[in-house]
Amino acid sequence: AHGNPYEAVLSEGLVLKSINKRLLKSFSEFELRIPVENITEEMLTAAIDHILGSVMNDATPDVMGIMAQHLKMDLGQKDVKARILDYFDCMEEVIEVHGLGKILKSNAKLKCKIIVENLRPGTLKDQVKRAIEYDPALKADLHRLFDVVKQEAIKNQQAFDLYQRMDKRDSGNKDNRHKKQLGHDKKQFNYDKKQVINDKKQGHHDDRRPAQRPAHRKREGPPPNGCLHCRRGDHWLEDCPTANETQKREA
């Protein structure tokens, strides 16, 4: 069984005797509107070609979908003018490869729409759309649109280059500030380390010094109960001539 009777007729050849009699009769009655016995092979071939051609023409391709998939701007191209020319040429190539010539041949407005919708980067697309808002005639003038896209692309590239230079300069300044801070921190660390070492050395020398007894203040008058060591009443213990240091501490 054949899903499409026209394809069945064509696939089984143009020899009338080889075609299903019931199918041929139906085709003659409903498509050709002539008696089946009046059909010739030439009539049958022409009728089938006409029907299949109409089916192909009615199946309109998804132009925007095809372009979105295949129309690309080469942002790696450093020459902006050459980049835009290549982009417009790429559209013509997609039209040729995918058989879109009949649809787009005299449809400048659709071509302009295709160009704008597939522009990259997004900032360039926005710039061109703003230009079209001020000059709606650009929607259907492919040549003027080319000039506008080229001019806006140059502006976009200049702004991007300026941003990169400023970003690079800011990064360099940050690196220099970071290096200076690291140098300052290193000097401060070395200074603090040196101070700690000096303090330790100073403390070590101080520990080796003999402890000095605090000078005793001369007391006025003899002790009321006399010296705690010899019991004489004319001097204090620290002035006792017969007591040594140990005896003075233990008294």
mmCIF file of C-alpha atoms in Angstrom:
data_model
loop_
_atom_site.group_PDB
_atom_site.id
_atom_site.type_symbol
_atom_site.label_atom_id
_atom_site.label_comp_id
_atom_site.label_asym_id
_atom_site.label_seq_id
_atom_site.Cartn_x
_atom_site.Cartn_y
_atom_site.Cartn_z
ATOM 1 C CA ALA A 1 0.000 0.000 0.000
ATOM 2 C CA HIS A 2 1.213 3.497 -0.818
ATOM 3 C CA GLY A 3 0.680 6.462 1.503
ATOM 4 C CA ASN A 4 0.612 8.951 -1.384
ATOM 5 C CA PRO A 5 -1.263 7.807 -4.535
ATOM 6 C CA TYR A 6 0.671 10.234 -6.747
ATOM 7 C CA GLU A 7 3.992 8.837 -5.591
ATOM 8 C CA ALA A 8 2.625 5.346 -6.163
ATOM 9 C CA VAL A 9 1.729 6.175 -9.744
ATOM 10 C CA LEU A 10 5.148 7.681 -10.375
ATOM 11 C CA SER A 11 7.107 4.921 -8.642
ATOM 12 C CA GLU A 12 5.353 2.216 -10.668
ATOM 13 C CA GLY A 13 6.377 3.804 -13.975
ATOM 14 C CA LEU A 14 4.566 5.569 -16.734
ATOM 15 C CA VAL A 15 3.397 2.464 -18.443
ATOM 16 C CA LEU A 16 -0.360 2.514 -18.029
ATOM 17 C CA LYS A 17 -0.616 -1.259 -17.996
ATOM 18 C CA SER A 18 1.594 -1.493 -14.875
ATOM 19 C CA ILE A 19 -0.526 0.874 -12.745
ATOM 20 C CA ASN A 20 -3.226 -0.355 -10.394
ATOM 21 C CA LYS A 21 -6.442 -0.130 -12.376
ATOM 22 C CA ARG A 22 -8.562 1.159 -9.495
ATOM 23 C CA LEU A 23 -5.969 3.807 -8.572
ATOM 24 C CA LEU A 24 -5.666 4.913 -12.199
ATOM 25 C CA LYS A 25 -9.457 5.159 -12.516
ATOM 26 C CA SER A 26 -9.695 7.283 -9.349
ATOM 27 C CA PHE A 27 -6.859 9.510 -10.509
ATOM 28 C CA SER A 28 -8.526 10.037 -13.868
ATOM 29 C CA GLU A 29 -11.887 10.810 -12.328
ATOM 30 C CA PHE A 30 -10.894 13.121 -9.488
ATOM 31 C CA GLU A 31 -7.639 14.759 -10.645
ATOM 32 C CA LEU A 32 -7.802 14.801 -14.439
ATOM 33 C CA ARG A 33 -11.610 14.758 -14.731
ATOM 34 C CA ILE A 34 -11.456 12.668 -17.905
ATOM 35 C CA PRO A 35 -12.437 9.081 -18.687
ATOM 36 C CA VAL A 36 -9.713 6.619 -17.831
ATOM 37 C CA GLU A 37 -9.625 5.263 -21.373
ATOM 38 C CA ASN A 38 -8.594 8.711 -22.678
ATOM 39 C CA ILE A 39 -5.410 8.960 -20.539
ATOM 40 C CA THR A 40 -2.058 8.859 -22.314
ATOM 41 C CA GLU A 41 1.346 8.352 -20.719
ATOM 42 C CA GLU A 42 2.332 11.955 -21.527
ATOM 43 C CA MET A 43 -0.815 13.301 -19.849
ATOM 44 C CA LEU A 44 -0.192 11.169 -16.789
ATOM 45 C CA THR A 45 3.463 12.251 -16.476
ATOM 46 C CA ALA A 46 2.645 15.958 -16.849
ATOM 47 C CA ALA A 47 -0.177 15.751 -14.306
ATOM 48 C CA ILE A 48 1.990 14.021 -11.714
ATOM 49 C CA ASP A 49 4.873 16.501 -12.210
ATOM 50 C CA HIS A 50 2.477 19.431 -11.760
ATOM 51 C CA ILE A 51 1.014 18.011 -8.564
ATOM 52 C CA LEU A 52 4.384 17.211 -7.001
ATOM 53 C CA GLY A 53 5.713 20.669 -7.946
ATOM 54 C CA SER A 54 2.756 22.341 -6.265
ATOM 55 C CA VAL A 55 3.316 20.319 -3.106
ATOM 56 C CA MET A 56 6.975 21.408 -2.968
ATOM 57 C CA ASN A 57 6.092 25.084 -3.500
ATOM 58 C CA ASP A 58 3.449 25.032 -0.779
ATOM 59 C CA ALA A 59 5.966 23.727 1.785
ATOM 60 C CA THR A 60 7.505 27.087 2.773
ATOM 61 C CA PRO A 61 10.858 26.574 4.520
ATOM 62 C CA ASP A 62 11.624 28.094 7.911
ATOM 63 C CA VAL A 63 13.809 30.906 6.601
ATOM 64 C CA MET A 64 14.512 32.528 9.984
ATOM 65 C CA GLY A 65 15.312 29.163 11.548
ATOM 66 C CA ILE A 66 17.738 28.255 8.755
ATOM 67 C CA MET A 67 19.446 31.644 8.983
ATOM 68 C CA ALA A 68 19.702 31.488 12.784
ATOM 69 C CA GLN A 69 21.494 28.164 12.423
ATOM 70 C CA HIS A 70 23.866 29.007 9.590
ATOM 71 C CA LEU A 71 24.309 32.806 9.405
ATOM 72 C CA LYS A 72 27.203 33.664 11.726
ATOM 73 C CA MET A 73 29.450 36.690 12.137
ATOM 74 C CA ASP A 74 33.158 35.929 12.444
ATOM 75 C CA LEU A 75 34.125 37.988 15.504
ATOM 76 C CA GLY A 76 37.676 36.705 15.140
ATOM 77 C CA GLN A 77 38.082 38.804 11.984
ATOM 78 C CA LYS A 78 40.113 41.830 13.144
ATOM 79 C CA ASP A 79 39.253 43.994 10.122
ATOM 80 C CA VAL A 80 35.776 45.310 10.996
ATOM 81 C CA LYS A 81 34.866 46.342 7.435
ATOM 82 C CA ALA A 82 35.880 42.940 6.080
ATOM 83 C CA ARG A 83 33.950 41.261 8.910
ATOM 84 C CA ILE A 84 30.695 43.009 7.938
ATOM 85 C CA LEU A 85 31.163 42.314 4.229
ATOM 86 C CA ASP A 86 31.770 38.626 5.009
ATOM 87 C CA TYR A 87 28.609 38.598 7.127
ATOM 88 C CA PHE A 88 26.419 39.914 4.313
ATOM 89 C CA ASP A 89 28.091 37.508 1.889
ATOM 90 C CA CYS A 90 27.425 34.650 4.319
ATOM 91 C CA MET A 91 23.695 35.416 4.077
ATOM 92 C CA GLU A 92 23.846 35.142 0.290
ATOM 93 C CA GLU A 93 25.709 31.833 0.616
ATOM 94 C CA VAL A 94 23.046 30.406 2.954
ATOM 95 C CA ILE A 95 20.334 31.532 0.519
ATOM 96 C CA GLU A 96 22.094 29.714 -2.316
ATOM 97 C CA VAL A 97 22.942 26.526 -0.412
ATOM 98 C CA HIS A 98 19.450 26.068 1.061
ATOM 99 C CA GLY A 99 17.478 27.054 -2.019
ATOM 100 C CA LEU A 100 15.906 30.185 -0.564
ATOM 101 C CA GLY A 101 16.381 32.286 -3.695
ATOM 102 C CA LYS A 102 12.730 32.282 -4.795
ATOM 103 C CA ILE A 103 11.564 33.435 -1.368
ATOM 104 C CA LEU A 104 14.208 36.104 -0.788
ATOM 105 C CA LYS A 105 15.071 37.243 -4.323
ATOM 106 C CA SER A 106 12.760 40.271 -4.280
ATOM 107 C CA ASN A 107 12.108 40.419 -0.544
ATOM 108 C CA ALA A 108 14.553 43.085 0.687
ATOM 109 C CA LYS A 109 12.572 43.635 3.876
ATOM 110 C CA LEU A 110 12.973 40.004 4.958
ATOM 111 C CA LYS A 111 16.676 40.118 4.103
ATOM 112 C CA CYS A 112 17.111 43.203 6.284
ATOM 113 C CA LYS A 113 15.281 41.480 9.121
ATOM 114 C CA ILE A 114 17.556 38.440 8.779
ATOM 115 C CA ILE A 115 20.666 40.641 8.900
ATOM 116 C CA VAL A 116 19.555 42.503 12.044
ATOM 117 C CA GLU A 117 18.274 39.491 13.986
ATOM 118 C CA ASN A 118 21.520 37.540 13.574
ATOM 119 C CA LEU A 119 23.968 40.358 14.369
ATOM 120 C CA ARG A 120 26.611 39.681 16.987
ATOM 121 C CA PRO A 121 27.662 40.788 19.543
ATOM 122 C CA GLY A 122 24.382 41.732 21.204
ATOM 123 C CA THR A 123 25.547 45.315 21.741
ATOM 124 C CA LEU A 124 25.959 45.802 17.979
ATOM 125 C CA LYS A 125 22.489 44.369 17.396
ATOM 126 C CA ASP A 126 21.023 46.860 19.888
ATOM 127 C CA GLN A 127 22.878 49.767 18.240
ATOM 128 C CA VAL A 128 21.530 48.891 14.781
ATOM 129 C CA LYS A 129 17.985 48.454 16.108
ATOM 130 C CA ARG A 130 18.142 51.934 17.640
ATOM 131 C CA ALA A 131 19.305 53.341 14.300
ATOM 132 C CA ILE A 132 16.318 51.678 12.588
ATOM 133 C CA GLU A 133 13.953 53.223 15.148
ATOM 134 C CA TYR A 134 15.166 56.668 14.063
ATOM 135 C CA ASP A 135 15.124 55.747 10.365
ATOM 136 C CA PRO A 136 12.440 53.089 9.617
ATOM 137 C CA ALA A 137 13.340 53.141 5.907
ATOM 138 C CA LEU A 138 16.350 50.994 6.816
ATOM 139 C CA LYS A 139 14.001 48.052 7.308
ATOM 140 C CA ALA A 140 13.728 47.588 3.532
ATOM 141 C CA ASP A 141 16.952 49.147 2.183
ATOM 142 C CA LEU A 142 19.683 46.512 2.223
ATOM 143 C CA HIS A 143 22.409 48.819 0.870
ATOM 144 C CA ARG A 144 21.825 51.566 3.440
ATOM 145 C CA LEU A 145 21.530 48.938 6.165
ATOM 146 C CA PHE A 146 24.966 47.645 5.165
ATOM 147 C CA ASP A 147 26.443 51.129 5.687
ATOM 148 C CA VAL A 148 24.759 51.521 9.082
ATOM 149 C CA VAL A 149 25.864 48.086 10.293
ATOM 150 C CA LYS A 150 29.429 48.826 9.208
ATOM 151 C CA GLN A 151 29.495 52.232 10.960
ATOM 152 C CA GLU A 152 27.990 50.861 14.172
ATOM 153 C CA ALA A 153 30.374 47.884 14.119
ATOM 154 C CA ILE A 154 33.356 50.252 13.938
ATOM 155 C CA LYS A 155 32.009 52.238 16.918
ATOM 156 C CA ASN A 156 31.385 49.019 18.812
ATOM 157 C CA GLN A 157 34.920 47.766 18.159
ATOM 158 C CA GLN A 158 36.455 51.090 19.221
ATOM 159 C CA ALA A 159 34.490 51.031 22.488
ATOM 160 C CA PHE A 160 35.560 47.433 23.104
ATOM 161 C CA ASP A 161 39.235 48.220 22.431
ATOM 162 C CA LEU A 162 39.077 51.224 24.787
ATOM 163 C CA TYR A 163 37.521 49.087 27.516
ATOM 164 C CA GLN A 164 40.265 46.477 27.129
ATOM 165 C CA ARG A 165 43.010 49.114 27.382
ATOM 166 C CA MET A 166 41.454 50.644 30.501
ATOM 167 C CA ASP A 167 40.963 47.237 32.076
ATOM 168 C CA LYS A 168 44.576 46.311 31.331
ATOM 169 C CA ARG A 169 45.798 49.600 32.809
ATOM 170 C CA ASP A 170 43.691 49.142 35.947
ATOM 171 C CA SER A 171 44.999 45.604 36.323
ATOM 172 C CA GLY A 172 48.571 46.908 36.032
ATOM 173 C CA ASN A 173 47.947 49.567 38.681
ATOM 174 C CA LYS A 174 46.456 46.980 40.995
ATOM 175 C CA ASP A 175 49.497 44.743 40.497
ATOM 176 C CA ASN A 176 51.858 47.631 41.270
ATOM 177 C CA ARG A 177 49.932 48.552 44.403
ATOM 178 C CA HIS A 178 49.944 44.932 45.452
ATOM 179 C CA LYS A 179 53.694 44.655 44.908
ATOM 180 C CA LYS A 180 54.311 47.858 46.883
ATOM 181 C CA GLN A 181 52.156 46.584 49.728
ATOM 182 C CA LEU A 182 54.002 43.273 49.720
ATOM 183 C CA GLY A 183 57.325 45.148 49.833
ATOM 184 C CA HIS A 184 56.131 47.292 52.726
ATOM 185 C CA ASP A 185 54.820 44.255 54.600
ATOM 186 C CA LYS A 186 58.121 42.446 54.066
ATOM 187 C CA LYS A 187 60.118 45.400 55.383
ATOM 188 C CA GLN A 188 57.818 45.686 58.383
ATOM 189 C CA PHE A 189 58.161 41.964 59.045
ATOM 190 C CA ASN A 190 61.959 42.131 58.860
ATOM 191 C CA TYR A 191 61.987 45.159 61.164
ATOM 192 C CA ASP A 192 59.704 43.463 63.693
ATOM 193 C CA LYS A 193 61.798 40.299 63.531
ATOM 194 C CA LYS A 194 64.975 42.288 64.154
ATOM 195 C CA GLN A 195 63.367 44.029 67.119
ATOM 196 C CA VAL A 196 62.355 40.695 68.633
ATOM 197 C CA ILE A 197 65.899 39.374 68.257
ATOM 198 C CA ASN A 198 67.349 42.515 69.835
ATOM 199 C CA ASP A 199 64.862 42.327 72.684
ATOM 200 C CA LYS A 200 65.824 38.711 73.318
ATOM 201 C CA LYS A 201 69.512 39.590 73.307
ATOM 202 C CA GLN A 202 68.909 42.501 75.651
ATOM 203 C CA GLY A 203 66.885 40.292 77.962
ATOM 204 C CA HIS A 204 69.628 37.676 77.945
ATOM 205 C CA HIS A 205 72.250 40.253 78.943
ATOM 206 C CA ASP A 206 70.006 41.602 81.664
ATOM 207 C CA ASP A 207 69.546 38.108 83.124
ATOM 208 C CA ARG A 208 73.335 37.708 83.465
ATOM 209 C CA ARG A 209 73.732 40.875 85.482
ATOM 210 C CA PRO A 210 74.019 40.326 89.285
ATOM 211 C CA ALA A 211 70.998 41.415 91.194
ATOM 212 C CA GLN A 212 71.594 44.618 93.021
ATOM 213 C CA ARG A 213 70.193 45.018 96.460
ATOM 214 C CA PRO A 214 68.168 48.110 96.842
ATOM 215 C CA ALA A 215 69.923 50.736 98.858
ATOM 216 C CA HIS A 216 68.633 50.880 102.402
ATOM 217 C CA ARG A 217 67.557 54.176 103.686
ATOM 218 C CA LYS A 218 69.406 55.232 106.761
ATOM 219 C CA ARG A 219 67.094 54.979 109.738
ATOM 220 C CA GLU A 220 67.004 57.679 112.332
ATOM 221 C CA GLY A 221 67.772 56.659 115.898
ATOM 222 C CA PRO A 222 68.498 53.223 117.415
ATOM 223 C CA PRO A 223 65.939 50.414 117.322
ATOM 224 C CA PRO A 224 63.680 50.346 120.349
ATOM 225 C CA ASN A 225 64.492 46.675 121.095
ATOM 226 C CA GLY A 226 68.085 46.652 119.841
ATOM 227 C CA CYS A 227 69.690 44.640 116.996
ATOM 228 C CA LEU A 228 67.847 41.430 116.195
ATOM 229 C CA HIS A 229 71.172 39.575 115.906
ATOM 230 C CA CYS A 230 73.539 40.803 118.607
ATOM 231 C CA ARG A 231 70.927 42.495 120.816
ATOM 232 C CA ARG A 232 72.941 45.626 121.052
ATOM 233 C CA GLY A 233 70.834 48.711 121.153
ATOM 234 C CA ASP A 234 73.021 51.168 119.226
ATOM 235 C CA HIS A 235 72.318 49.905 115.673
ATOM 236 C CA TRP A 236 69.784 48.195 113.408
ATOM 237 C CA LEU A 237 70.116 44.640 112.046
ATOM 238 C CA GLU A 238 71.260 45.740 108.578
ATOM 239 C CA ASP A 239 74.088 47.690 110.173
ATOM 240 C CA CYS A 240 75.177 44.880 112.522
ATOM 241 C CA PRO A 241 78.963 44.354 112.158
ATOM 242 C CA THR A 242 78.823 40.747 113.376
ATOM 243 C CA ALA A 243 75.936 39.434 111.178
ATOM 244 C CA ASN A 244 76.522 38.126 107.634
ATOM 245 C CA GLU A 245 73.998 38.430 104.792
ATOM 246 C CA THR A 246 72.413 35.033 105.458
ATOM 247 C CA GLN A 247 71.971 35.814 109.144
ATOM 248 C CA LYS A 248 70.454 39.171 108.292
ATOM 249 C CA ARG A 249 67.924 37.508 105.920
ATOM 250 C CA GLU A 250 67.016 34.813 108.465
ATOM 251 C CA ALA A 251 66.731 37.156 111.470
#
